[in-house]
C-alpha cells in the first residue's frame, strides 16, 4: 500500500469533542512546529454550542507558506466516536489514522487504503491518573506527545512552550511534561513510523501569529477609537474583548488608573450602533463589532448615519447566513446587505481584509475614512480570519501618521466669519464641513436629523434640496474611490485571457491555487479587491479579459452582483465560482474549479449545421 | 403650521443672565406643532429653566427620537446642537454622545410612544447605566405624529378620539424608571409651569440619570372627554407631592419656607434641591416608598406630580467606567496611539 510521504507539507486534522480541553493541546502542537521555523496554518472548525458536539482543528504544515486551506487530510487524529465515519472517510488514500484503541474497532469500520495507528489512550490514562478531569486533560497531551515522536517534532520546543504557559506553576509544568513523555515513549516503543516529517527550517522569519479579531481590536486602539459599544455575537465577540485587553494595557494611566477609552456592552445591536453614532456625532472615534444578524438590526441606524453624515465604524465578522444560519461557520455572505444597508438609496464603504495584518491596518484606516467621509465604514472580515490564528506580516505603524479628523469647522473659523452650511459642498468633493456640539456660543449650531434638509441643515422637503443632497452624497461616494485601498494585481507569467477576482479570506488559498494552475499550464491574471466603492481599475481589469472567475464564499455571488451593478461589468464575462458550505475555501477547490472551467471554455462550440 | 423664521430683534430691556444671555437666546425656531399642544408649553419651561440656570445654550446637546415631542428640540436653544435620531432609540445615541464628551449638558426629549413602546428597552437601559442627562417624556397617551393611535401609556379603559377603547394595561414610565435605577425621578404637567420649571432646574443640575415624565395633552387627538391625558382630566386629578425650589450654590434663595415644611437635599454637584413637602410623610429619598406611593395614588386614579425620588449620591456612567476627566473627543493621537515601539513589543509577543 502506498504511503503519503511528505516533509513539512501535510495536513493533520484533530477530531475532538467540544469541551474536552483538546483545543489548547492542539494549539500546542501547531505552535511547536512554528517554533521549528516551519509555517503552519491552523483552523478551528467548531459547533455552535458549548459542549458535547464534534469539533475539529486542522493544522496545515506548509513549507511554502501557503496559509489558505489546502483541502484533504493526511493524518487524522480521530478522538470522537460521534464523527468517526466522516473522519475516516476524509483521509486521503495512503494517509494515516491515529485513534484511541482502548476499545477495539472492527476492521469493517476502517479502510484498507490508509495506515492505522492505534494507541490505547483511555487505558493509559486510567492506569496513570485517578482523577477523572486529569484523565481527560492529559489524554490530549499524551496524544500530542505520541505525534511529536511520529512526526519528529522537537520535544524541547514543547517544553519551552510549557515553560511560558506555566511560568511559576512548577507542578503543572511537571505533570504536563510527564504526560508528553508518556506519549512519546509509547509511540517509540509501539507505533510503526510514518512518512510525514517535520524538519527544522527558517521559514517563519519575523512573521507573527495572531487572529484577525485581536488584530482588528489593536487596529482600533492604534486608530484612536475611544468608544466601543457592542453586543455579544459569534464570531465577533472577541473583537471588543481584545479591545478591552489591549486598552487596559495601552490606554490606562498607570498612576491614576484613569482610562482613555470606554467600552459599553449594550443591551442589543440597536443600542450598540446608536452609541457609536452618538459618539461619532460628538467627535469621538467609535466602533462596534458584530455579525450578520447584528447588521440586520442596525440597518435603520446605518441609514441615519449615512443620510445625516455621521462617522461610524462597523467591524463585521461574517458568518454563515441567512437568519441564524451557521453561526460558527465562515462565509462572505453580507456583502450586499452591507453595501446597501438600510432603506432608501444608500451606499456604504466596505473594506475587505485578507488576514490579521489587514484586519489591523484596515480597522485603523476605517476610523480615518469614517471621519474623512462622515459616513459608516464596514470592515468586512469573517470567521476564518477573525477567529483563527494566522501567520502574517508583523503589524507596522508609522509614528508620523496623523489621524485624519476630516472636515471639522473650528471656533476660530466660525469667528473669522466662514460661512457654515452643514451640508454645503464647499470643495466639490461631496464632503461637507461639520462642527462638534458645543463649539461656539452663537455660530455653527445645527440640528442633525434623518429627514431631508437643505444645505444649511434646515428641514426641507423641497425637491431641489433633496436632489442636491442625494447627488452630493453620490459625489462623496465617488470621492471615496480615491481614498479606499486599491485592488492588488497578481499578474500571470504569460499573457492571459482569463482572470480571477477574489477578496478577503479567499486570498491565501487563491495564491496557492494560482501557482498550482500555472504548473498545469493555466495562466490567469488575478485581482484581489480590497474595497467598495470599486475603483476604475477594477472595471478596466474585467474588460481586459474574456472571462473573469469571481470567487466568493456565498451562494448568491454577491460580489458578482455588485460588480455588475457598480463597476458596470459585462455580466457575460463574469463567472461566479461559489464555495458556501461554511468551511473556508480550499486551494484544491479553486484549482479544480478553474481547471475544469478553463477546459470547457477552450472547447470551441460547433458551428451551426456542422456535425461533429 | 408655519415655517416663518422668528425675528431676531432683541429688545434692549431684555434682562441678561449671569452668562450674558437674554431669554430670547434660549429660543429656537417657531414651533410647527398644533397651537395649544402641551409640548410647546414644555419647550417654554425648558427655555425658562436653562435661562434661569445660567447655562450657556451651546453647552447643551439636545437629543430626541421621532414624534411630535421629538421635534421640539428645534424650537428651543437654537444655538445648541440637536439630534433628531430614530424612533425610540435616542437613549443609545445620547449615551454615545455622553461617552464622547462628558462636559456638555445632555437633554433627551422623547414621547410616550417613543419611550414606552418601540424604545422601552433603551429607556430602561439608559436609566440603569446612570447616564448623566435629563430625560423628558412628553407624555400624551397617544401617537401624535401618526395621528392618534394609543400609546403604551394610555390608561386601560380610556377612549381614542375615534371612540375605540383601550384594553391594555398602561406602562408607567415613572415606576419603571424607579425600578431601573434612575436617580432622579419626577412627574410634571405641561400646564403647570410653576412646578415644572423648578423640576427641570433640579433635573438639569442632577449628576446622574434624571427623568421627568411630563403629562402633555395632545390637543388634536387626546383632549376629549374619554381621555385620561386631557387638560381637564389632568387638572382635576393632579396630586402634587411637593413644591420645590432649586438653589444653585452661587445664588442662595431663601424664600418663605417655614421650618418643618421644608427639607434640603444636597445633590452630587453640591447644589441643593429644596422641597416643600405638601405631605408631611413624603420622603423623596426613599425609592421603595416612592414606588408604592405612586401605585397607591394610581389605584385611586390620581396622578402624583412633583419630585418623587432623588438619590443625592448618584454616580454617573463615566465614574463607573473610570474614564479620564478630559472629554474623550479631545484626546489626540499622542494620548491614544501607543506608537511603533509598543507595536514592536506586541509583535514580539506574537512570535
Ligand atoms: C421605525 C419606525 N416605526 C414607526 C415610525 C412612525 N412613527 C413616527 S412618530 C410615531 C409615534 C410618536 O408618538 P410619541 O412618541 O408618543 O410622540 P408624539 O407624536 O405623541 O409627541 C411613530 C409610530 C417611525 N418613524 N419609525
Ligand atoms: S398632534 Fe398632538 S402631540 Fe402632535 S403637535 Fe398636535 S397636539 Fe401636539
Tab-separated table of C-alpha atoms in Angstrom, chain A residues 14-160:
chain	number	residue	atom	x	y	z
A	14	UNK	CA	-7.863	16.550	15.017
A	15	UNK	CA	-11.405	15.352	15.592
A	16	UNK	CA	-12.439	16.056	19.164
A	17	UNK	CA	-15.437	16.548	21.381
A	18	UNK	CA	-16.227	20.146	22.250
A	19	UNK	CA	-15.427	20.923	25.863
A	20	UNK	CA	-12.866	18.137	26.297
A	21	UNK	CA	-9.967	20.545	26.635
A	22	UNK	CA	-8.370	19.476	23.381
A	23	UNK	CA	-8.109	22.977	21.913
A	24	UNK	CA	-5.071	24.034	23.903
A	25	UNK	CA	-3.259	20.735	23.267
A	26	UNK	CA	-3.905	21.026	19.535
A	27	UNK	CA	-2.691	24.605	19.535
A	28	UNK	CA	0.434	23.483	21.354
A	29	UNK	CA	1.065	21.027	18.561
A	30	UNK	CA	0.767	23.776	15.938
A	31	UNK	CA	2.959	26.192	17.835
A	32	UNK	CA	5.731	23.689	18.345
A	33	UNK	CA	6.040	23.256	14.572
A	34	UNK	CA	6.006	27.013	14.136
A	35	UNK	CA	8.832	27.331	16.641
A	36	UNK	CA	10.808	24.927	14.467
A	37	UNK	CA	10.698	27.610	11.788
A	38	UNK	CA	8.087	25.826	9.684
A	39	UNK	CA	4.954	27.808	8.748
A	40	UNK	CA	1.639	26.387	9.916
A	41	UNK	CA	-1.919	27.414	9.286
A	42	UNK	CA	-4.366	26.127	11.873
A	43	UNK	CA	-8.143	26.306	11.684
A	44	UNK	CA	-10.813	25.711	14.247
A	45	UNK	CA	-13.974	24.110	12.962
A	46	UNK	CA	-16.333	24.190	15.890
A	47	UNK	CA	-20.016	23.708	16.592
A	48	UNK	CA	-22.460	26.329	17.687
A	49	UNK	CA	-22.818	25.087	21.207
A	50	UNK	CA	-20.665	24.817	24.236
A	51	UNK	CA	-20.299	21.144	24.981
A	52	UNK	CA	-20.576	17.681	23.559
A	53	UNK	CA	-20.718	18.245	19.799
A	54	UNK	CA	-17.917	17.373	17.386
A	55	UNK	CA	-15.197	19.923	16.914
A	56	UNK	CA	-12.202	19.828	14.588
A	57	UNK	CA	-8.848	21.508	14.498
A	58	UNK	CA	-6.959	21.349	11.259
A	59	UNK	CA	-3.254	22.079	11.143
A	60	UNK	CA	-1.688	22.641	7.816
A	61	UNK	CA	2.092	22.310	7.870
A	62	UNK	CA	3.248	24.335	4.926
A	63	UNK	CA	6.863	24.661	3.979
A	64	UNK	CA	5.974	27.059	1.144
A	65	UNK	CA	3.978	29.273	3.444
A	66	UNK	CA	0.604	28.662	1.790
A	67	UNK	CA	-1.696	29.764	4.537
A	68	UNK	CA	-5.054	29.051	2.991
A	69	UNK	CA	-6.799	25.730	3.423
A	70	UNK	CA	-5.396	23.088	1.118
A	71	UNK	CA	-8.205	20.528	1.275
A	72	UNK	CA	-7.802	16.840	2.138
A	73	UNK	CA	-6.297	15.253	5.244
A	74	UNK	CA	-3.041	13.308	5.509
A	75	UNK	CA	-3.207	12.403	9.165
A	76	UNK	CA	-6.458	12.185	11.072
A	77	UNK	CA	-6.338	12.175	14.852
A	78	UNK	CA	-9.759	10.667	15.474
A	79	UNK	CA	-10.756	11.184	19.083
A	80	UNK	CA	-14.507	11.439	18.631
A	81	UNK	CA	-16.605	8.273	18.118
A	82	UNK	CA	-19.543	10.506	17.103
A	83	UNK	CA	-17.843	11.681	13.917
A	84	UNK	CA	-15.770	8.546	13.295
A	85	UNK	CA	-17.265	7.556	9.918
A	86	UNK	CA	-16.909	11.004	8.456
A	87	UNK	CA	-13.399	11.467	9.843
A	88	UNK	CA	-12.122	8.165	8.489
A	89	UNK	CA	-13.660	8.923	5.107
A	90	UNK	CA	-11.828	12.238	4.822
A	91	UNK	CA	-8.318	10.810	4.883
A	92	UNK	CA	-6.503	10.888	1.539
A	93	UNK	CA	-5.528	7.439	0.199
A	94	UNK	CA	-2.185	6.455	1.644
A	95	UNK	CA	-2.776	8.695	4.634
A	96	UNK	CA	-2.815	7.907	8.327
A	97	UNK	CA	-5.375	7.378	11.025
A	98	UNK	CA	-4.376	7.803	14.641
A	99	UNK	CA	-7.017	6.689	17.144
A	100	UNK	CA	-7.689	5.616	20.699
A	101	UNK	CA	-7.551	1.823	20.577
A	102	UNK	CA	-8.680	1.225	24.161
A	103	UNK	CA	-11.839	-0.271	22.701
A	104	UNK	CA	-11.335	-2.499	19.674
A	105	UNK	CA	-12.643	-1.121	16.376
A	106	UNK	CA	-13.980	-3.724	13.910
A	107	UNK	CA	-11.999	-3.908	10.678
A	108	UNK	CA	-15.084	-3.008	8.724
A	109	UNK	CA	-15.047	0.431	10.258
A	110	UNK	CA	-11.530	1.086	8.977
A	111	UNK	CA	-10.225	1.468	5.441
A	112	UNK	CA	-7.792	-0.654	3.519
A	113	UNK	CA	-6.074	2.205	1.747
A	114	UNK	CA	-4.904	4.031	4.883
A	115	UNK	CA	-2.396	3.317	7.636
A	116	UNK	CA	-3.878	2.804	11.042
A	117	UNK	CA	-2.096	3.673	14.270
A	118	UNK	CA	-3.925	2.635	17.424
A	119	UNK	CA	-2.912	3.795	20.894
A	120	UNK	CA	-4.890	2.783	23.994
A	121	UNK	CA	-5.111	6.340	25.288
A	122	UNK	CA	-8.028	5.852	27.663
A	123	UNK	CA	-6.425	2.784	29.127
A	124	UNK	CA	-3.123	4.554	29.662
A	125	UNK	CA	-4.868	7.492	31.298
A	126	UNK	CA	-6.986	5.281	33.529
A	127	UNK	CA	-3.884	3.459	34.657
A	128	UNK	CA	-1.906	6.614	35.284
A	129	UNK	CA	-4.419	9.082	36.730
A	130	UNK	CA	-7.085	8.620	39.351
A	131	UNK	CA	-8.799	11.974	38.887
A	132	UNK	CA	-11.316	11.972	36.023
A	133	UNK	CA	-10.527	15.542	34.964
A	134	UNK	CA	-6.824	14.673	34.755
A	135	UNK	CA	-7.638	11.579	32.742
A	136	UNK	CA	-9.411	13.738	30.217
A	137	UNK	CA	-6.958	16.635	30.020
A	138	UNK	CA	-3.763	14.612	29.932
A	139	UNK	CA	-5.157	12.328	27.259
A	140	UNK	CA	-4.794	15.319	24.939
A	141	UNK	CA	-1.201	15.960	25.965
A	142	UNK	CA	-0.365	12.270	25.631
A	143	UNK	CA	-1.514	12.124	22.034
A	144	UNK	CA	0.416	15.288	21.265
A	145	UNK	CA	3.438	13.506	22.758
A	146	UNK	CA	2.928	10.489	20.517
A	147	UNK	CA	2.561	12.724	17.455
A	148	UNK	CA	5.792	14.571	18.204
A	149	UNK	CA	7.607	11.249	18.058
A	150	UNK	CA	5.823	10.129	14.903
A	151	UNK	CA	6.433	13.421	13.113
A	152	UNK	CA	9.889	14.214	14.528
A	153	UNK	CA	8.759	17.357	16.300
A	154	UNK	CA	11.426	18.617	18.691
A	155	UNK	CA	10.129	17.960	22.231
A	156	UNK	CA	12.249	20.818	23.538
A	157	UNK	CA	10.047	23.270	21.699
A	158	UNK	CA	7.056	21.915	23.575
A	159	UNK	CA	8.940	22.054	26.827
A	160	UNK	CA	9.683	25.732	26.170
